């Protein structure tokens, strides 16, 4: 019987007030008034600007025109169908052919549905059927509308799609808030670091180079356990850590082979006290705090590029291979360290063990002992202000979670998002082990670090950039300086053009250099408006200093 139902195709059924659809032993609309339910739902909707409607299983598109007539210019409808039979059936309907002409609606293929959370955060996207979607930053909320009972066949998928799209939009706006606060600093650091990039060693020199077992340390509490486990045999491992995990290692006599940093503010330099004369190599994001080479020296410094924005200037630099390999902005430097640890190992047979990526904390202690956060609380402590930090555990944003061994820990929405991202990125990777028993379960196999005494891993002697790469970077900086000077002349009227030519030239030059405005509160896209152009004029002088 089940096989028969699965093979059954949708068919139209005439009712007193229009057609219904019968499929898999179910009427997808009422047998009496098929359009009434969805039309009543849409009539009662209180529509807000910037709303993305997920129109789920819109088999006969009842109610779609009524919904579209109520939308403002910042709202949009996406027609979503996970059932292949219903999708094929509805695409044959004459009403569906009209959707291509609708400016506020688009239907998606199954591959597009699976990629929708990513698509929503792209500056522009054209569907496989040729409809241009509204750009990232347009939407502020997601509403799911079930247009037929066809959603019942894949209800979990529609739930997951709605949740993923909501998270994507929330993430976009969280990232926008970060860019408004730190975007100028990110870009400032980026160009300062670009000036010395050619004097450092490419991170690609290290890809596939490590034959020892690798341990990655974050700054969570389980790092303390890891330190105790490997303290007497640290030389048997290739040790990688996040910036704030470096001090706990050093205070226990463990010298990391590599430390990763993405923090843009100079306060992070405190994490590198005591590293000037040891073997630790620094891997820094291009937007990380500048002048770290003064601590490590350029010979012990390598850069990677965290995509802190989807800006076109970053894409152009990446396409021309002027900047190091680009990784997504994971939000957690511990995730970045693990991402590159997996690229450093010479084969998948090399085990990678992790400590300190707990994404939670116990009451009174938020980081590993000896980390910057813990050390600063000890420095500030008094009889009335103890070094233990209980506020993090008992504020209204904290949530209780049970660790792998059943103990009570606390987490936040941000930390839980990092944990979910971790699972999406790293679960199922061969020979990756979670060696801690603290924090959120990351769905990795548990295994304590084991040395491989048969491996003799010679220290890598990284090669610097060649003269050709240095010349390319130098030429880019000189050319960018000339373009900014010309843009300044256009904005001040020093270069005389017709009004139309001036608008075209300013738009072309400025819109491709998002670092001039991505940190504006309204800087999602370039605007040819007086107040926007005046602010860009000020930013030109600021950035010219770095070219």
PDB file of C-alpha atoms in Angstrom, residues 157-443:
ATOM      1  CA  UNK A 157      11.822  20.272   5.931  1.00  0.00           C
ATOM      2  CA  UNK A 158       9.636  23.374   5.827  1.00  0.00           C
ATOM      3  CA  UNK A 159      10.263  23.942   9.548  1.00  0.00           C
ATOM      4  CA  UNK A 160      14.012  23.618   9.025  1.00  0.00           C
ATOM      5  CA  UNK A 161      13.931  25.931   5.997  1.00  0.00           C
ATOM      6  CA  UNK A 162      12.024  28.601   7.920  1.00  0.00           C
ATOM      7  CA  UNK A 163      14.362  28.372  10.903  1.00  0.00           C
ATOM      8  CA  UNK A 164      17.460  28.464   8.681  1.00  0.00           C
ATOM      9  CA  UNK A 165      16.213  31.513   6.757  1.00  0.00           C
ATOM     10  CA  UNK A 166      15.353  33.291  10.010  1.00  0.00           C
ATOM     11  CA  UNK A 167      18.831  32.542  11.359  1.00  0.00           C
ATOM     12  CA  UNK A 168      20.436  33.750   8.122  1.00  0.00           C
ATOM     13  CA  UNK A 169      18.616  37.080   8.299  1.00  0.00           C
ATOM     14  CA  UNK A 170      19.374  37.505  12.013  1.00  0.00           C
ATOM     15  CA  UNK A 171      23.026  36.685  11.297  1.00  0.00           C
ATOM     16  CA  UNK A 172      23.138  39.265   8.518  1.00  0.00           C
ATOM     17  CA  UNK A 173      21.921  42.018  10.822  1.00  0.00           C
ATOM     18  CA  UNK A 174      24.216  40.888  13.647  1.00  0.00           C
ATOM     19  CA  UNK A 175      27.113  41.092  11.197  1.00  0.00           C
ATOM     20  CA  UNK A 176      25.942  44.508  10.067  1.00  0.00           C
ATOM     21  CA  UNK A 177      26.009  45.735  13.656  1.00  0.00           C
ATOM     22  CA  UNK A 178      29.548  44.383  13.962  1.00  0.00           C
ATOM     23  CA  UNK A 179      30.600  46.137  10.756  1.00  0.00           C
ATOM     24  CA  UNK A 180      29.090  49.429  11.895  1.00  0.00           C
ATOM     25  CA  UNK A 181      31.091  49.169  15.110  1.00  0.00           C
ATOM     26  CA  UNK A 182      34.337  47.670  13.816  1.00  0.00           C
ATOM     27  CA  UNK A 183      34.198  47.796   9.997  1.00  0.00           C
ATOM     28  CA  UNK A 184      36.433  50.823   9.704  1.00  0.00           C
ATOM     29  CA  UNK A 185      38.969  49.190  12.012  1.00  0.00           C
ATOM     30  CA  UNK A 186      38.849  45.945  10.012  1.00  0.00           C
ATOM     31  CA  UNK A 187      39.568  47.808   6.772  1.00  0.00           C
ATOM     32  CA  UNK A 188      42.268  49.947   8.372  1.00  0.00           C
ATOM     33  CA  UNK A 189      44.030  46.840   9.672  1.00  0.00           C
ATOM     34  CA  UNK A 190      43.528  45.082   6.342  1.00  0.00           C
ATOM     35  CA  UNK A 191      45.458  47.677   4.377  1.00  0.00           C
ATOM     36  CA  UNK A 192      48.137  48.082   7.035  1.00  0.00           C
ATOM     37  CA  UNK A 193      48.721  44.333   6.968  1.00  0.00           C
ATOM     38  CA  UNK A 194      48.600  44.269   3.168  1.00  0.00           C
ATOM     39  CA  UNK A 195      51.594  46.644   3.123  1.00  0.00           C
ATOM     40  CA  UNK A 196      53.760  44.072   4.944  1.00  0.00           C
ATOM     41  CA  UNK A 197      52.181  40.930   3.472  1.00  0.00           C
ATOM     42  CA  UNK A 198      54.968  40.414   0.914  1.00  0.00           C
ATOM     43  CA  UNK A 199      57.562  40.362   3.721  1.00  0.00           C
ATOM     44  CA  UNK A 200      55.896  37.412   5.478  1.00  0.00           C
ATOM     45  CA  UNK A 201      55.570  33.717   4.596  1.00  0.00           C
ATOM     46  CA  UNK A 202      52.446  32.517   2.732  1.00  0.00           C
ATOM     47  CA  UNK A 203      50.146  30.369   4.849  1.00  0.00           C
ATOM     48  CA  UNK A 204      49.917  27.985   1.887  1.00  0.00           C
ATOM     49  CA  UNK A 205      53.486  26.878   2.684  1.00  0.00           C
ATOM     50  CA  UNK A 206      52.036  25.053   5.689  1.00  0.00           C
ATOM     51  CA  UNK A 207      49.211  23.245   3.922  1.00  0.00           C
ATOM     52  CA  UNK A 208      49.832  19.501   4.047  1.00  0.00           C
ATOM     53  CA  UNK A 209      53.054  19.952   6.008  1.00  0.00           C
ATOM     54  CA  UNK A 210      52.353  18.523   9.484  1.00  0.00           C
ATOM     55  CA  UNK A 211      52.949  14.796  10.092  1.00  0.00           C
ATOM     56  CA  UNK A 212      52.667  14.838  13.890  1.00  0.00           C
ATOM     57  CA  UNK A 213      49.362  14.401  15.715  1.00  0.00           C
ATOM     58  CA  UNK A 214      47.809  17.856  16.128  1.00  0.00           C
ATOM     59  CA  UNK A 215      46.176  19.369  19.211  1.00  0.00           C
ATOM     60  CA  UNK A 216      44.004  22.471  18.883  1.00  0.00           C
ATOM     61  CA  UNK A 217      43.401  24.500  22.051  1.00  0.00           C
ATOM     62  CA  UNK A 218      40.595  27.004  22.499  1.00  0.00           C
ATOM     63  CA  UNK A 219      40.269  29.092  25.651  1.00  0.00           C
ATOM     64  CA  UNK A 220      37.454  27.104  27.304  1.00  0.00           C
ATOM     65  CA  UNK A 221      37.829  25.358  30.645  1.00  0.00           C
ATOM     66  CA  UNK A 222      38.672  21.977  29.155  1.00  0.00           C
ATOM     67  CA  UNK A 223      42.001  23.454  28.053  1.00  0.00           C
ATOM     68  CA  UNK A 224      43.100  23.042  31.687  1.00  0.00           C
ATOM     69  CA  UNK A 225      42.473  19.314  31.416  1.00  0.00           C
ATOM     70  CA  UNK A 226      44.333  19.129  28.118  1.00  0.00           C
ATOM     71  CA  UNK A 227      47.352  20.904  29.554  1.00  0.00           C
ATOM     72  CA  UNK A 228      47.591  18.360  32.370  1.00  0.00           C
ATOM     73  CA  UNK A 229      47.314  15.471  29.922  1.00  0.00           C
ATOM     74  CA  UNK A 230      50.113  16.542  27.576  1.00  0.00           C
ATOM     75  CA  UNK A 231      52.336  18.696  29.778  1.00  0.00           C
ATOM     76  CA  UNK A 232      55.149  16.107  29.916  1.00  0.00           C
ATOM     77  CA  UNK A 233      54.923  15.072  26.260  1.00  0.00           C
ATOM     78  CA  UNK A 234      54.032  18.312  24.464  1.00  0.00           C
ATOM     79  CA  UNK A 235      56.919  17.918  22.014  1.00  0.00           C
ATOM     80  CA  UNK A 236      55.235  14.821  20.587  1.00  0.00           C
ATOM     81  CA  UNK A 237      52.423  16.972  19.163  1.00  0.00           C
ATOM     82  CA  UNK A 238      52.011  19.887  16.791  1.00  0.00           C
ATOM     83  CA  UNK A 239      50.187  22.377  19.015  1.00  0.00           C
ATOM     84  CA  UNK A 240      47.855  25.038  17.618  1.00  0.00           C
ATOM     85  CA  UNK A 241      45.922  27.458  19.807  1.00  0.00           C
ATOM     86  CA  UNK A 242      43.571  30.408  19.698  1.00  0.00           C
ATOM     87  CA  UNK A 243      45.065  33.728  20.793  1.00  0.00           C
ATOM     88  CA  UNK A 244      43.513  33.730  24.276  1.00  0.00           C
ATOM     89  CA  UNK A 245      44.648  30.141  24.903  1.00  0.00           C
ATOM     90  CA  UNK A 246      48.334  30.975  24.441  1.00  0.00           C
ATOM     91  CA  UNK A 247      49.017  32.289  27.961  1.00  0.00           C
ATOM     92  CA  UNK A 248      47.628  29.200  29.775  1.00  0.00           C
ATOM     93  CA  UNK A 249      49.979  27.070  27.671  1.00  0.00           C
ATOM     94  CA  UNK A 250      53.017  29.268  28.271  1.00  0.00           C
ATOM     95  CA  UNK A 251      52.402  29.393  32.022  1.00  0.00           C
ATOM     96  CA  UNK A 252      52.592  25.604  32.048  1.00  0.00           C
ATOM     97  CA  UNK A 253      55.792  25.449  30.034  1.00  0.00           C
ATOM     98  CA  UNK A 254      54.100  24.447  26.766  1.00  0.00           C
ATOM     99  CA  UNK A 255      55.198  26.342  23.686  1.00  0.00           C
ATOM    100  CA  UNK A 256      52.621  26.335  20.917  1.00  0.00           C
ATOM    101  CA  UNK A 257      53.791  25.780  17.359  1.00  0.00           C
ATOM    102  CA  UNK A 258      51.093  28.069  15.964  1.00  0.00           C
ATOM    103  CA  UNK A 259      48.717  30.651  17.371  1.00  0.00           C
ATOM    104  CA  UNK A 260      45.774  32.151  15.465  1.00  0.00           C
ATOM    105  CA  UNK A 261      44.449  35.661  15.938  1.00  0.00           C
ATOM    106  CA  UNK A 262      41.544  37.553  14.356  1.00  0.00           C
ATOM    107  CA  UNK A 263      40.906  40.220  17.005  1.00  0.00           C
ATOM    108  CA  UNK A 264      41.057  43.683  15.402  1.00  0.00           C
ATOM    109  CA  UNK A 265      41.767  45.708  18.529  1.00  0.00           C
ATOM    110  CA  UNK A 266      45.268  46.154  19.912  1.00  0.00           C
ATOM    111  CA  UNK A 267      44.204  44.898  23.365  1.00  0.00           C
ATOM    112  CA  UNK A 268      44.873  41.377  22.036  1.00  0.00           C
ATOM    113  CA  UNK A 269      48.620  42.090  22.181  1.00  0.00           C
ATOM    114  CA  UNK A 270      48.466  41.230  25.890  1.00  0.00           C
ATOM    115  CA  UNK A 271      47.895  37.605  24.869  1.00  0.00           C
ATOM    116  CA  UNK A 272      51.354  37.466  23.293  1.00  0.00           C
ATOM    117  CA  UNK A 273      53.456  38.483  26.281  1.00  0.00           C
ATOM    118  CA  UNK A 274      56.470  36.189  26.525  1.00  0.00           C
ATOM    119  CA  UNK A 275      56.447  35.012  22.910  1.00  0.00           C
ATOM    120  CA  UNK A 276      59.143  37.247  21.433  1.00  0.00           C
ATOM    121  CA  UNK A 277      61.953  34.721  21.533  1.00  0.00           C
ATOM    122  CA  UNK A 278      60.210  31.349  21.262  1.00  0.00           C
ATOM    123  CA  UNK A 279      59.324  29.172  18.272  1.00  0.00           C
ATOM    124  CA  UNK A 280      55.633  30.050  18.088  1.00  0.00           C
ATOM    125  CA  UNK A 281      54.477  31.170  14.653  1.00  0.00           C
ATOM    126  CA  UNK A 282      51.625  33.657  14.381  1.00  0.00           C
ATOM    127  CA  UNK A 283      48.831  33.182  11.855  1.00  0.00           C
ATOM    128  CA  UNK A 284      46.858  36.417  11.680  1.00  0.00           C
ATOM    129  CA  UNK A 285      43.739  37.449   9.817  1.00  0.00           C
ATOM    130  CA  UNK A 286      44.303  40.272   7.357  1.00  0.00           C
ATOM    131  CA  UNK A 287      41.850  42.367   9.380  1.00  0.00           C
ATOM    132  CA  UNK A 288      43.484  41.473  12.719  1.00  0.00           C
ATOM    133  CA  UNK A 289      45.326  44.044  14.833  1.00  0.00           C
ATOM    134  CA  UNK A 290      48.164  45.597  12.858  1.00  0.00           C
ATOM    135  CA  UNK A 291      51.834  45.736  13.931  1.00  0.00           C
ATOM    136  CA  UNK A 292      51.834  42.265  15.494  1.00  0.00           C
ATOM    137  CA  UNK A 293      55.034  41.685  13.543  1.00  0.00           C
ATOM    138  CA  UNK A 294      56.778  43.869  16.119  1.00  0.00           C
ATOM    139  CA  UNK A 295      56.244  41.065  18.623  1.00  0.00           C
ATOM    140  CA  UNK A 296      56.827  38.039  16.419  1.00  0.00           C
ATOM    141  CA  UNK A 297      58.954  39.429  13.618  1.00  0.00           C
ATOM    142  CA  UNK A 298      57.898  39.170   9.988  1.00  0.00           C
ATOM    143  CA  UNK A 299      59.733  35.860   9.606  1.00  0.00           C
ATOM    144  CA  UNK A 300      57.351  34.214  12.106  1.00  0.00           C
ATOM    145  CA  UNK A 301      54.201  35.776  10.701  1.00  0.00           C
ATOM    146  CA  UNK A 302      51.756  34.421   8.121  1.00  0.00           C
ATOM    147  CA  UNK A 303      48.396  35.835   7.083  1.00  0.00           C
ATOM    148  CA  UNK A 304      45.050  34.377   6.109  1.00  0.00           C
ATOM    149  CA  UNK A 305      41.992  36.311   4.956  1.00  0.00           C
ATOM    150  CA  UNK A 306      38.767  36.211   6.917  1.00  0.00           C
ATOM    151  CA  UNK A 307      35.903  37.376   4.734  1.00  0.00           C
ATOM    152  CA  UNK A 308      34.643  40.065   7.086  1.00  0.00           C
ATOM    153  CA  UNK A 309      32.433  41.430   4.316  1.00  0.00           C
ATOM    154  CA  UNK A 310      31.113  40.224   0.956  1.00  0.00           C
ATOM    155  CA  UNK A 311      32.553  43.414  -0.534  1.00  0.00           C
ATOM    156  CA  UNK A 312      33.612  43.406  -4.183  1.00  0.00           C
ATOM    157  CA  UNK A 313      37.071  44.849  -3.389  1.00  0.00           C
ATOM    158  CA  UNK A 314      37.856  41.717  -1.369  1.00  0.00           C
ATOM    159  CA  UNK A 315      36.585  39.494  -4.178  1.00  0.00           C
ATOM    160  CA  UNK A 316      38.761  41.306  -6.725  1.00  0.00           C
ATOM    161  CA  UNK A 317      41.849  40.968  -4.553  1.00  0.00           C
ATOM    162  CA  UNK A 318      41.107  37.294  -3.991  1.00  0.00           C
ATOM    163  CA  UNK A 319      40.497  36.624  -7.701  1.00  0.00           C
ATOM    164  CA  UNK A 320      43.851  38.205  -8.557  1.00  0.00           C
ATOM    165  CA  UNK A 321      45.492  36.157  -5.751  1.00  0.00           C
ATOM    166  CA  UNK A 322      46.903  39.315  -4.193  1.00  0.00           C
ATOM    167  CA  UNK A 323      45.683  38.309  -0.739  1.00  0.00           C
ATOM    168  CA  UNK A 324      45.998  34.954   1.094  1.00  0.00           C
ATOM    169  CA  UNK A 325      43.302  32.243   0.883  1.00  0.00           C
ATOM    170  CA  UNK A 326      39.931  33.457   2.081  1.00  0.00           C
ATOM    171  CA  UNK A 327      37.817  31.701   4.712  1.00  0.00           C
ATOM    172  CA  UNK A 328      34.337  32.524   5.907  1.00  0.00           C
ATOM    173  CA  UNK A 329      33.919  34.597   9.047  1.00  0.00           C
ATOM    174  CA  UNK A 330      33.273  31.855  11.603  1.00  0.00           C
ATOM    175  CA  UNK A 331      32.946  34.331  14.480  1.00  0.00           C
ATOM    176  CA  UNK A 332      35.159  32.222  16.751  1.00  0.00           C
ATOM    177  CA  UNK A 333      38.937  32.176  16.356  1.00  0.00           C
ATOM    178  CA  UNK A 334      38.875  28.646  17.779  1.00  0.00           C
ATOM    179  CA  UNK A 335      36.881  27.514  14.739  1.00  0.00           C
ATOM    180  CA  UNK A 336      39.354  29.283  12.465  1.00  0.00           C
ATOM    181  CA  UNK A 337      42.292  27.566  14.175  1.00  0.00           C
ATOM    182  CA  UNK A 338      40.653  24.159  13.717  1.00  0.00           C
ATOM    183  CA  UNK A 339      39.764  24.926  10.089  1.00  0.00           C
ATOM    184  CA  UNK A 340      43.428  25.540   9.265  1.00  0.00           C
ATOM    185  CA  UNK A 341      44.681  22.701  11.473  1.00  0.00           C
ATOM    186  CA  UNK A 342      42.814  20.318   9.197  1.00  0.00           C
ATOM    187  CA  UNK A 343      44.492  21.914   6.185  1.00  0.00           C
ATOM    188  CA  UNK A 344      47.926  21.726   7.792  1.00  0.00           C
ATOM    189  CA  UNK A 345      47.919  17.959   8.352  1.00  0.00           C
ATOM    190  CA  UNK A 346      49.732  15.954   5.698  1.00  0.00           C
ATOM    191  CA  UNK A 347      46.907  13.435   5.348  1.00  0.00           C
ATOM    192  CA  UNK A 348      43.555  12.489   6.854  1.00  0.00           C
ATOM    193  CA  UNK A 349      45.362   9.771   8.790  1.00  0.00           C
ATOM    194  CA  UNK A 350      46.925  12.427  11.051  1.00  0.00           C
ATOM    195  CA  UNK A 351      44.688  12.714  14.149  1.00  0.00           C
ATOM    196  CA  UNK A 352      43.508  16.110  15.362  1.00  0.00           C
ATOM    197  CA  UNK A 353      42.475  16.453  19.033  1.00  0.00           C
ATOM    198  CA  UNK A 354      40.613  19.462  20.441  1.00  0.00           C
ATOM    199  CA  UNK A 355      40.381  21.025  23.883  1.00  0.00           C
ATOM    200  CA  UNK A 356      38.780  24.274  24.969  1.00  0.00           C
ATOM    201  CA  UNK A 357      36.132  24.540  22.262  1.00  0.00           C
ATOM    202  CA  UNK A 358      33.442  24.083  24.908  1.00  0.00           C
ATOM    203  CA  UNK A 359      31.009  26.842  23.847  1.00  0.00           C
ATOM    204  CA  UNK A 360      29.852  26.945  27.479  1.00  0.00           C
ATOM    205  CA  UNK A 361      31.248  27.629  30.949  1.00  0.00           C
ATOM    206  CA  UNK A 362      30.725  26.676  34.559  1.00  0.00           C
ATOM    207  CA  UNK A 363      29.502  29.018  37.296  1.00  0.00           C
ATOM    208  CA  UNK A 364      32.312  31.321  38.353  1.00  0.00           C
ATOM    209  CA  UNK A 365      34.782  30.498  35.584  1.00  0.00           C
ATOM    210  CA  UNK A 366      34.331  31.459  31.921  1.00  0.00           C
ATOM    211  CA  UNK A 367      37.764  30.654  30.463  1.00  0.00           C
ATOM    212  CA  UNK A 368      40.810  28.473  31.074  1.00  0.00           C
ATOM    213  CA  UNK A 369      43.035  29.367  34.021  1.00  0.00           C
ATOM    214  CA  UNK A 370      45.703  31.857  33.080  1.00  0.00           C
ATOM    215  CA  UNK A 371      43.797  33.274  30.096  1.00  0.00           C
ATOM    216  CA  UNK A 372      43.479  37.034  29.638  1.00  0.00           C
ATOM    217  CA  UNK A 373      39.900  37.180  30.943  1.00  0.00           C
ATOM    218  CA  UNK A 374      40.722  35.261  34.129  1.00  0.00           C
ATOM    219  CA  UNK A 375      43.999  37.137  34.728  1.00  0.00           C
ATOM    220  CA  UNK A 376      42.298  40.528  34.422  1.00  0.00           C
ATOM    221  CA  UNK A 377      39.590  39.539  36.915  1.00  0.00           C
ATOM    222  CA  UNK A 378      42.291  38.535  39.394  1.00  0.00           C
ATOM    223  CA  UNK A 379      44.052  41.871  38.894  1.00  0.00           C
ATOM    224  CA  UNK A 380      40.838  43.827  39.571  1.00  0.00           C
ATOM    225  CA  UNK A 381      39.605  41.637  42.427  1.00  0.00           C
ATOM    226  CA  UNK A 382      38.998  42.994  45.916  1.00  0.00           C
ATOM    227  CA  UNK A 383      37.265  41.678  49.028  1.00  0.00           C
ATOM    228  CA  UNK A 384      34.006  42.980  47.591  1.00  0.00           C
ATOM    229  CA  UNK A 385      34.752  41.922  44.022  1.00  0.00           C
ATOM    230  CA  UNK A 386      36.038  38.326  43.977  1.00  0.00           C
ATOM    231  CA  UNK A 387      37.893  36.978  40.947  1.00  0.00           C
ATOM    232  CA  UNK A 388      35.191  34.394  40.244  1.00  0.00           C
ATOM    233  CA  UNK A 389      32.692  35.638  37.630  1.00  0.00           C
ATOM    234  CA  UNK A 390      29.194  34.441  38.511  1.00  0.00           C
ATOM    235  CA  UNK A 391      27.396  37.160  36.566  1.00  0.00           C
ATOM    236  CA  UNK A 392      27.977  35.321  33.282  1.00  0.00           C
ATOM    237  CA  UNK A 393      26.229  32.202  34.594  1.00  0.00           C
ATOM    238  CA  UNK A 394      23.263  33.809  36.321  1.00  0.00           C
ATOM    239  CA  UNK A 395      22.262  36.638  33.991  1.00  0.00           C
ATOM    240  CA  UNK A 396      19.022  36.444  32.050  1.00  0.00           C
ATOM    241  CA  UNK A 397      20.737  35.506  28.781  1.00  0.00           C
ATOM    242  CA  UNK A 398      22.463  32.390  30.126  1.00  0.00           C
ATOM    243  CA  UNK A 399      21.007  28.929  29.485  1.00  0.00           C
ATOM    244  CA  UNK A 400      21.767  25.736  31.385  1.00  0.00           C
ATOM    245  CA  UNK A 401      23.226  22.793  29.464  1.00  0.00           C
ATOM    246  CA  UNK A 402      24.521  19.423  30.584  1.00  0.00           C
ATOM    247  CA  UNK A 403      28.087  18.553  29.627  1.00  0.00           C
ATOM    248  CA  UNK A 404      29.126  15.227  28.156  1.00  0.00           C
ATOM    249  CA  UNK A 405      29.727  13.842  31.653  1.00  0.00           C
ATOM    250  CA  UNK A 406      26.425  15.167  33.040  1.00  0.00           C
ATOM    251  CA  UNK A 407      27.683  18.298  34.817  1.00  0.00           C
ATOM    252  CA  UNK A 408      25.824  21.608  34.696  1.00  0.00           C
ATOM    253  CA  UNK A 409      27.272  24.302  32.458  1.00  0.00           C
ATOM    254  CA  UNK A 410      25.949  27.573  31.050  1.00  0.00           C
ATOM    255  CA  UNK A 411      25.846  28.898  27.528  1.00  0.00           C
ATOM    256  CA  UNK A 412      24.448  31.794  25.502  1.00  0.00           C
ATOM    257  CA  UNK A 413      22.654  32.050  22.192  1.00  0.00           C
ATOM    258  CA  UNK A 414      25.875  33.229  20.518  1.00  0.00           C
ATOM    259  CA  UNK A 415      27.906  30.317  21.895  1.00  0.00           C
ATOM    260  CA  UNK A 416      25.182  27.858  20.881  1.00  0.00           C
ATOM    261  CA  UNK A 417      25.291  29.267  17.349  1.00  0.00           C
ATOM    262  CA  UNK A 418      29.061  28.679  17.277  1.00  0.00           C
ATOM    263  CA  UNK A 419      28.481  25.103  18.447  1.00  0.00           C
ATOM    264  CA  UNK A 420      25.912  24.517  15.702  1.00  0.00           C
ATOM    265  CA  UNK A 421      28.298  25.994  13.147  1.00  0.00           C
ATOM    266  CA  UNK A 422      31.019  23.672  14.460  1.00  0.00           C
ATOM    267  CA  UNK A 423      28.782  20.647  13.938  1.00  0.00           C
ATOM    268  CA  UNK A 424      27.897  21.748  10.434  1.00  0.00           C
ATOM    269  CA  UNK A 425      31.535  22.284   9.481  1.00  0.00           C
ATOM    270  CA  UNK A 426      33.418  19.496  11.215  1.00  0.00           C
ATOM    271  CA  UNK A 427      31.191  16.560  12.165  1.00  0.00           C
ATOM    272  CA  UNK A 428      32.096  13.428  10.257  1.00  0.00           C
ATOM    273  CA  UNK A 429      35.663  14.497   9.449  1.00  0.00           C
ATOM    274  CA  UNK A 430      38.069  11.582   9.633  1.00  0.00           C
ATOM    275  CA  UNK A 431      40.368  11.378  12.688  1.00  0.00           C
ATOM    276  CA  UNK A 432      38.974  14.479  14.405  1.00  0.00           C
ATOM    277  CA  UNK A 433      38.435  13.893  18.124  1.00  0.00           C
ATOM    278  CA  UNK A 434      36.924  15.885  20.993  1.00  0.00           C
ATOM    279  CA  UNK A 435      39.228  15.150  23.926  1.00  0.00           C
ATOM    280  CA  UNK A 436      37.331  17.129  26.560  1.00  0.00           C
ATOM    281  CA  UNK A 437      34.387  16.159  28.747  1.00  0.00           C
ATOM    282  CA  UNK A 438      33.223  19.746  29.337  1.00  0.00           C
ATOM    283  CA  UNK A 439      30.722  21.849  27.495  1.00  0.00           C
ATOM    284  CA  UNK A 440      28.289  21.236  24.692  1.00  0.00           C
ATOM    285  CA  UNK A 441      28.344  17.863  22.943  1.00  0.00           C
ATOM    286  CA  UNK A 442      29.897  18.473  19.528  1.00  0.00           C
ATOM    287  CA  UNK A 443      28.967  15.045  18.161  1.00  0.00           C
TER     288      UNK A 443
END
